[in-house]
PDB file of C-alpha atoms and ligand atoms in Angstrom:
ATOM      1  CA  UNK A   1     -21.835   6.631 -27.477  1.00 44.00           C
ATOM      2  CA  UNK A   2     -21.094   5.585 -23.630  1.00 48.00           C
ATOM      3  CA  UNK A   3     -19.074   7.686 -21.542  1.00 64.00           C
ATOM      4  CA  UNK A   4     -16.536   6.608 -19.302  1.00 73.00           C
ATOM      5  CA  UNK A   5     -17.690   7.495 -15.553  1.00 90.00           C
ATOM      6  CA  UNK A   6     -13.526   8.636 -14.781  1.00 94.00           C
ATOM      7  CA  UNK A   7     -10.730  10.141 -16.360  1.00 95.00           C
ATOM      8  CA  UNK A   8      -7.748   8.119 -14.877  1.00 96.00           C
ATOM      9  CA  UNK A   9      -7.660   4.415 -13.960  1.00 97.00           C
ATOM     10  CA  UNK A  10      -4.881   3.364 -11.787  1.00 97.00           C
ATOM     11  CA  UNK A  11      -3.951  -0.219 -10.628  1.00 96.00           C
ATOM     12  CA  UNK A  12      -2.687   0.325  -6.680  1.00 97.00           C
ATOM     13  CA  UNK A  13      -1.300  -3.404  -4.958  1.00 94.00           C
ATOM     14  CA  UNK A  14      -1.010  -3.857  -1.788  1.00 94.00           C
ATOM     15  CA  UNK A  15       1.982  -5.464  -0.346  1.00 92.00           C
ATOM     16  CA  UNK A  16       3.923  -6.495   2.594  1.00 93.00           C
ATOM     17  CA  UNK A  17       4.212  -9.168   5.435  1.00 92.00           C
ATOM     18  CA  UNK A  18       0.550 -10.643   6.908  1.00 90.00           C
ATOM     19  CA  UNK A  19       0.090  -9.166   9.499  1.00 93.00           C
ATOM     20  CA  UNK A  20       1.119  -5.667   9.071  1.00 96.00           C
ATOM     21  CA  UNK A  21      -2.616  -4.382   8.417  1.00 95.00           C
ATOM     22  CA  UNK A  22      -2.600  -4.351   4.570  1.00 94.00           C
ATOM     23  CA  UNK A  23      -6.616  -5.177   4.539  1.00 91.00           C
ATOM     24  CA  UNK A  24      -7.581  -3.045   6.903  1.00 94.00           C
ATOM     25  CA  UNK A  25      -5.554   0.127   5.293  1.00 96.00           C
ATOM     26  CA  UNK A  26      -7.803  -0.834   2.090  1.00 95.00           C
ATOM     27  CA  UNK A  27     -11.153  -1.148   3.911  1.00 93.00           C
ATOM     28  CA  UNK A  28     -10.629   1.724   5.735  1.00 96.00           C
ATOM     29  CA  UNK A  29     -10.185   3.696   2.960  1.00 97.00           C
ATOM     30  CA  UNK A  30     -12.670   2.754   0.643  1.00 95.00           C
ATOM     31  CA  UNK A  31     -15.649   1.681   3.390  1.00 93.00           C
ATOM     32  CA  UNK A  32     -14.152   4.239   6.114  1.00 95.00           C
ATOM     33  CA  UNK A  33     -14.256   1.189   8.756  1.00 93.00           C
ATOM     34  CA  UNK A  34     -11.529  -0.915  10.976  1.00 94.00           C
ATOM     35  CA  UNK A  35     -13.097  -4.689  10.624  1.00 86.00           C
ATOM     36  CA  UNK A  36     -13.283  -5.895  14.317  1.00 85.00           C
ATOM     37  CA  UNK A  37     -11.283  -8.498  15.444  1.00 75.00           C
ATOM     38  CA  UNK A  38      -8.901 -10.606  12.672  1.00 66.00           C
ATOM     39  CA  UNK A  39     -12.163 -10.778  10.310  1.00 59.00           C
ATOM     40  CA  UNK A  40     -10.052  -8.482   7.837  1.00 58.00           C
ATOM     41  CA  UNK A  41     -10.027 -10.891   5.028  1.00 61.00           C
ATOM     42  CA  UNK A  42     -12.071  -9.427   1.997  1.00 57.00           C
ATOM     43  CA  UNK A  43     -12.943 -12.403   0.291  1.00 56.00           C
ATOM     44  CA  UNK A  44     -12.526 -10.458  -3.690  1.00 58.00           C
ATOM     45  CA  UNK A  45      -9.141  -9.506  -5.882  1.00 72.00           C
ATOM     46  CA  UNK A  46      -9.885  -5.821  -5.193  1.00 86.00           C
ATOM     47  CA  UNK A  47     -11.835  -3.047  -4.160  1.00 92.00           C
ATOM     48  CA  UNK A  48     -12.828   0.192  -6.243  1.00 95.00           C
ATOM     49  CA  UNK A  49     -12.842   3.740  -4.775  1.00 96.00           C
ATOM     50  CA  UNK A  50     -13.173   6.596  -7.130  1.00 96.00           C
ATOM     51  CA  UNK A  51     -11.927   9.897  -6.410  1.00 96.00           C
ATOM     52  CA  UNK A  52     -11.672  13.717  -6.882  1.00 95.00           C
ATOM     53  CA  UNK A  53      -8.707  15.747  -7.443  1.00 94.00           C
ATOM     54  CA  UNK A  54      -8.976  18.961  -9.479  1.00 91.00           C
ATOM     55  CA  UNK A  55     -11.767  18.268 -11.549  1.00 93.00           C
ATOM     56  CA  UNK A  56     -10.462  14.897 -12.568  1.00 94.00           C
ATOM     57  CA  UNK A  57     -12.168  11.825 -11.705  1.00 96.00           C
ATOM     58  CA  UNK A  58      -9.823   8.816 -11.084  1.00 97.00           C
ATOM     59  CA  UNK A  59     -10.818   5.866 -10.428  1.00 97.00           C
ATOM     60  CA  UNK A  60      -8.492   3.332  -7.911  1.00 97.00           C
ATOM     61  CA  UNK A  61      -8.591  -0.012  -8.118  1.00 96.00           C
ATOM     62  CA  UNK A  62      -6.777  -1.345  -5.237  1.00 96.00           C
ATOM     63  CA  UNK A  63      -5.262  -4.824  -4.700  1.00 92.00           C
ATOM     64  CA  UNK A  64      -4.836  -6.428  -2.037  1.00 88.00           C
ATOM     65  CA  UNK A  65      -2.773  -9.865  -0.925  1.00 79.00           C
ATOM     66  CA  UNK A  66      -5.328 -11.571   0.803  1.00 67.00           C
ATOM     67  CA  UNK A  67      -2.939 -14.621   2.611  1.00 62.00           C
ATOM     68  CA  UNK A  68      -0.422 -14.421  -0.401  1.00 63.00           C
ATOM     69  CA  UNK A  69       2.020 -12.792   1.676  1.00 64.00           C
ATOM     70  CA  UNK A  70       4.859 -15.542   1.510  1.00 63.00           C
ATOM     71  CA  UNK A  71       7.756 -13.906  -0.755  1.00 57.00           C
ATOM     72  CA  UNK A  72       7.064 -15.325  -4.381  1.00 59.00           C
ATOM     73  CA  UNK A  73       3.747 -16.447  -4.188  1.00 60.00           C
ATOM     74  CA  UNK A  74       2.615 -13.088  -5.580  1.00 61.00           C
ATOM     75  CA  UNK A  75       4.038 -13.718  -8.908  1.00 60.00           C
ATOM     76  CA  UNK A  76       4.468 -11.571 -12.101  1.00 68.00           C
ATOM     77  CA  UNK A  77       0.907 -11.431 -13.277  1.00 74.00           C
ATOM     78  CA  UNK A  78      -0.206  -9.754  -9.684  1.00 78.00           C
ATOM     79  CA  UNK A  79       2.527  -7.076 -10.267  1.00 85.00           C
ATOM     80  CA  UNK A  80       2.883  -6.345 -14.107  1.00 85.00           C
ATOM     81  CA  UNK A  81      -0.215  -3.956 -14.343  1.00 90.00           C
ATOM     82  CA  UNK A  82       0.376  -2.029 -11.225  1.00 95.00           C
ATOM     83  CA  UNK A  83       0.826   1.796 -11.441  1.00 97.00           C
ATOM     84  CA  UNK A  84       1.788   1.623  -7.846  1.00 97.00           C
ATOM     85  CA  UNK A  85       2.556  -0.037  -4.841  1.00 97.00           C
ATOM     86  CA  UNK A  86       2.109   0.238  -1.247  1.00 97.00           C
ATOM     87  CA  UNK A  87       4.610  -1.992   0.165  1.00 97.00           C
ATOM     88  CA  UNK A  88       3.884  -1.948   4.331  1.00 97.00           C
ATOM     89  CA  UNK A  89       5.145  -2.985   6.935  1.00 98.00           C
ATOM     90  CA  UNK A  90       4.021  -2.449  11.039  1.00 98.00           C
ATOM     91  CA  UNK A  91       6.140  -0.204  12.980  1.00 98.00           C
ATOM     92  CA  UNK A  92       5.217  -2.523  16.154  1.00 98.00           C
ATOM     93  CA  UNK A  93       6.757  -5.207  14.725  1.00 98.00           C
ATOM     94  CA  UNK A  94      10.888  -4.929  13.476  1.00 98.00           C
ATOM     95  CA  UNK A  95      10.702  -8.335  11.525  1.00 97.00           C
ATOM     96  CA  UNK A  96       8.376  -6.415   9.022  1.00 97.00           C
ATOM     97  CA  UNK A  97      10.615  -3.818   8.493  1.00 98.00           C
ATOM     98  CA  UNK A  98      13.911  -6.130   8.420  1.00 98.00           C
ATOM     99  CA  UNK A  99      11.779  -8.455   5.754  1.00 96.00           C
ATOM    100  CA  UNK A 100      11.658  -4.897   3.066  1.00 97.00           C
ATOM    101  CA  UNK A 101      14.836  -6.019   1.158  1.00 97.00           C
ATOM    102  CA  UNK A 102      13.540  -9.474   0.374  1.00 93.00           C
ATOM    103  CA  UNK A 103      10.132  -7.523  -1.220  1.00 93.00           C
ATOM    104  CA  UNK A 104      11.892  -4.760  -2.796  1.00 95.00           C
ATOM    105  CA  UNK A 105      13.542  -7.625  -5.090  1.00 93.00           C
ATOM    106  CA  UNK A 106      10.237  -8.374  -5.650  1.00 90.00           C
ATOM    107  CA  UNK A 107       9.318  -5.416  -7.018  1.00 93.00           C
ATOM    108  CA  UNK A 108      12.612  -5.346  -8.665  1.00 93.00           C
ATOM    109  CA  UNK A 109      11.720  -8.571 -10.529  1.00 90.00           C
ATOM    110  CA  UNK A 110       8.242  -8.402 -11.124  1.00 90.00           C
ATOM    111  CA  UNK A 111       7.011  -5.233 -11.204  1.00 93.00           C
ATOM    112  CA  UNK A 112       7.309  -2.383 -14.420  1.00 92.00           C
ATOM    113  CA  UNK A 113      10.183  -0.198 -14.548  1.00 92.00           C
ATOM    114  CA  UNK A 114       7.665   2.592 -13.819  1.00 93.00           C
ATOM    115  CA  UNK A 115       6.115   1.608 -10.719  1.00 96.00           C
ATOM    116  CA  UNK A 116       5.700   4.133  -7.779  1.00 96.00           C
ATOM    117  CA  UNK A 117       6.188   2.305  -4.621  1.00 97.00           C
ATOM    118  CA  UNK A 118       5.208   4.601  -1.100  1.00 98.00           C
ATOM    119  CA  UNK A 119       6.359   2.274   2.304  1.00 98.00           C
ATOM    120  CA  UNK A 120       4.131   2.961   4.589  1.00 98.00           C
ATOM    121  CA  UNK A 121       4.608   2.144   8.181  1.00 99.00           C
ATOM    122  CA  UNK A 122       0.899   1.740   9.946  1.00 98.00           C
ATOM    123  CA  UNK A 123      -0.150   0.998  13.336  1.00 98.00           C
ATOM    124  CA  UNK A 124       1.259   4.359  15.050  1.00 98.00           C
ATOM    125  CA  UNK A 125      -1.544   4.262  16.921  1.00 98.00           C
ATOM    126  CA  UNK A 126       0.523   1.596  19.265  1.00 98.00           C
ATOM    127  CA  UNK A 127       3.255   3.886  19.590  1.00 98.00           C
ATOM    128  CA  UNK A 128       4.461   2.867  22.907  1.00 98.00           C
ATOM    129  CA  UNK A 129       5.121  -0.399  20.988  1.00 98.00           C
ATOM    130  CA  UNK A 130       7.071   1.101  18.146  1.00 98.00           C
ATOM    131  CA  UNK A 131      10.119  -1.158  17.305  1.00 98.00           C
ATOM    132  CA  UNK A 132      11.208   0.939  14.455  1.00 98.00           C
ATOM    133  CA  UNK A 133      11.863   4.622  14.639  1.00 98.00           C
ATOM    134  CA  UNK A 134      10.828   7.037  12.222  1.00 98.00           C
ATOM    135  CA  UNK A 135      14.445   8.504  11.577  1.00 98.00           C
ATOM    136  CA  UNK A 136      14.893   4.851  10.677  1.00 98.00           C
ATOM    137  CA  UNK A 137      12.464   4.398   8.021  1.00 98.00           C
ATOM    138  CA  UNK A 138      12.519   7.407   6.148  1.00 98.00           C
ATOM    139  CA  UNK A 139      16.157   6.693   5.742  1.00 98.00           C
ATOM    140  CA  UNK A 140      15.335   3.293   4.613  1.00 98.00           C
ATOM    141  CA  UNK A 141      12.817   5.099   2.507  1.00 98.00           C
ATOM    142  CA  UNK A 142      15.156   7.514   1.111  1.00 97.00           C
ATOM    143  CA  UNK A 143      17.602   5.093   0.340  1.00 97.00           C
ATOM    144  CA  UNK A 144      15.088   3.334  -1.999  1.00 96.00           C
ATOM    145  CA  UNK A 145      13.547   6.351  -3.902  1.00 93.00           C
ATOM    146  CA  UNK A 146      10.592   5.525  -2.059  1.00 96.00           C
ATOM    147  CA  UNK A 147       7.673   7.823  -0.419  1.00 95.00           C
ATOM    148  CA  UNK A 148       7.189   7.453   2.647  1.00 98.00           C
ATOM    149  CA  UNK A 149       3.900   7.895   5.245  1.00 98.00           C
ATOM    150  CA  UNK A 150       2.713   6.461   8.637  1.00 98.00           C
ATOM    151  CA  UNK A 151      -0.360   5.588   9.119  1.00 98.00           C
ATOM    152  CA  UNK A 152      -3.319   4.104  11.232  1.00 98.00           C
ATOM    153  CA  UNK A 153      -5.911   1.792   9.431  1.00 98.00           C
ATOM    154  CA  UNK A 154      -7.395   1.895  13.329  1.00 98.00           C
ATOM    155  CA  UNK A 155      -7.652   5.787  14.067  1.00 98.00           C
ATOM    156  CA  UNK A 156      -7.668   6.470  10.412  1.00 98.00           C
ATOM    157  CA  UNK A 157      -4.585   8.450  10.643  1.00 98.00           C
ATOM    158  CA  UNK A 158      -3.003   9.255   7.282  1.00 98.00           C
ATOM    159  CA  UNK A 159      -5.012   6.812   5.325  1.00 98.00           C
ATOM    160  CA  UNK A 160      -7.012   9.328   3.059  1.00 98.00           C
ATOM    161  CA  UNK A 161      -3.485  11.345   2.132  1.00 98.00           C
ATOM    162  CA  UNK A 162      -1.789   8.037   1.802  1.00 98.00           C
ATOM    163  CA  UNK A 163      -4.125   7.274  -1.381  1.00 98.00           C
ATOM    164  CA  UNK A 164      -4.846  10.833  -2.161  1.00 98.00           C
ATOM    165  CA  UNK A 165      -0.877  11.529  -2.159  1.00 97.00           C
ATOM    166  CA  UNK A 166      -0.575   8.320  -4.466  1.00 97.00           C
ATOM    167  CA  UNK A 167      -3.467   9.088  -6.906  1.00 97.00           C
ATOM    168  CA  UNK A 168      -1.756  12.879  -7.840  1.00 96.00           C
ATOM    169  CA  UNK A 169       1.203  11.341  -7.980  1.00 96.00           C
ATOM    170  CA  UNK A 170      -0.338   9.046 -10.540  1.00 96.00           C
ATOM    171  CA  UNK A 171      -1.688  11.609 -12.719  1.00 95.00           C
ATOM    172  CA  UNK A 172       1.228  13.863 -12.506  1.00 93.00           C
ATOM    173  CA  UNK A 173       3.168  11.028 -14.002  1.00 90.00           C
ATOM    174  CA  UNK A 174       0.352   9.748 -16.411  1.00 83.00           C
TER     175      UNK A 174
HETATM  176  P1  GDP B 201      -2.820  -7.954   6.663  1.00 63.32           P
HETATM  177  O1  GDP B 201      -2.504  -9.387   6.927  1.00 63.32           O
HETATM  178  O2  GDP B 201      -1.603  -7.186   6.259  1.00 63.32           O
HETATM  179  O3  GDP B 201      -3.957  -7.778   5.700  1.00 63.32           O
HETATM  180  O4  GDP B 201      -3.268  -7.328   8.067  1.00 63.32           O
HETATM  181  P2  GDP B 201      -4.757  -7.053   8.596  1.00 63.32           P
HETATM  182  O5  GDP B 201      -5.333  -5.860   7.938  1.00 63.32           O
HETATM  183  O6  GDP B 201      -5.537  -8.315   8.540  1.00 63.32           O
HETATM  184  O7  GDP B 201      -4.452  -6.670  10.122  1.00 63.32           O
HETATM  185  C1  GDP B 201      -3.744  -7.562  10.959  1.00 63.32           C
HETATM  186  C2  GDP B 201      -4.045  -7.230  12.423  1.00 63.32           C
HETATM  187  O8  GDP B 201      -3.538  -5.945  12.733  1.00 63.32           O
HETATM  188  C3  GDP B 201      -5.539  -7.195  12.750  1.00 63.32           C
HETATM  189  O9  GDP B 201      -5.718  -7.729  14.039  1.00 63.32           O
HETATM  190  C4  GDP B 201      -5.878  -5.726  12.740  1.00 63.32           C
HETATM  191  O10 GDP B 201      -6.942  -5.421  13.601  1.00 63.32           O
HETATM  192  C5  GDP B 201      -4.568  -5.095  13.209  1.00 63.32           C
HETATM  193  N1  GDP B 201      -4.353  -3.750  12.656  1.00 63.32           N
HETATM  194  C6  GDP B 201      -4.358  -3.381  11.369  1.00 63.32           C
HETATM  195  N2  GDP B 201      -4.103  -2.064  11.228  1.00 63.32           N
HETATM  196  C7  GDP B 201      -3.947  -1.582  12.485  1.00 63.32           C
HETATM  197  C8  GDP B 201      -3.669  -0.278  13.020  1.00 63.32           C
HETATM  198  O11 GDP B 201      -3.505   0.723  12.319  1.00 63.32           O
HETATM  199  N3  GDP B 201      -3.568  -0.195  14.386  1.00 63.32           N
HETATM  200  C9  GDP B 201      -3.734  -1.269  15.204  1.00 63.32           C
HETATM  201  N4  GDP B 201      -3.636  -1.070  16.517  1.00 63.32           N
HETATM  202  N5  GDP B 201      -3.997  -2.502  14.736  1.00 63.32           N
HETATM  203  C10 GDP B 201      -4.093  -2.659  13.393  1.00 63.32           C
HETATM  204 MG1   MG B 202      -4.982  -9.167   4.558  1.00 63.32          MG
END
């Protein structure tokens, strides 16, 4: 009899405008780098990383929307089997953030009623770029029911909790 090598498998998408740093939050996190230059394209569907948290191994597969960005070209199949979703956007740049509505209908239409989204805001690394504040956001966030986190895929700021955060999230609701 074969043994499966994790106790919890959870579907994590990625989504959000191009541009905000969507592939390199995912790289970073499972291959701990920041791809140089705009090589950030990963080329596959998804990436694994399995983790630890209390004893339980859960595995992550993570999705991400390699130059599918424009609103309802991700359709229903890409969303139906997610346990979660990481809807970003780039705190650098305000037409990200002002573009959240048209992708939380997304989610509204596509996704399953049980979905946990977290917006995450990354590149705080540029802060003396910031176009939208913090105060902002979370309000946003709140507003939604949604988590919310900022992060750096560059300095690696937040990245780890981001997914750790999401994964015990996951099995508290599993
Ligand atoms: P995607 O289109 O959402 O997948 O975005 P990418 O991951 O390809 O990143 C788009 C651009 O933003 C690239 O030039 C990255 O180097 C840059 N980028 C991504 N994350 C960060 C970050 O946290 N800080 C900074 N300064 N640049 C970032
Ligand atoms: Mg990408």
């Amino acid at each position: 009899m074969s043994m499966e090598d994790y106790d919890f498998l959870f579907k994590i998408v990625l989504i959000g405008n191009a541009g905000v740093g969507k592939t390199c939050l995912v790289r970073r996190f499972t291959q701990g780098l920041f791809p140089p230059g705009q090589g950030a394209t990963i080329g596959v569907d998804f990436m694994i990383k399995t983790v630890e948290i209390k004893g339980e191994k859960i595995k992550l597969q993570i999705w991400d929307t390699a130059g599918q960005e424009r609103f309802r070209s991700i359709t229903q199949s890409y969303y139906r089997s997610a346990n979660a979703l990481i809807l970003t956007y780039d705190i650098t740049c305000e037409e990200s953030f002002r573009c959240l509505p048209e992708w939380l209908r997304e989610i509204e239409q596509y996704a399953n009623n049980e979905v946990i989204t977290v917006l995450v805001g990354n590149k705080i690394d540029l802060a003396e770029r910031r176009e939208v504040s913090q105060q902002r956001a979370e309000e946003f966030a709140e507003s939604q029911n949604m988590y919310y986190l900022e992060t750096s895929a560059k300095e690696s700021d937040n990245v780890e909790k981001l997914f750790l955060d999401l994964a015990c999230r996951l099995i508290s609701e599993a």
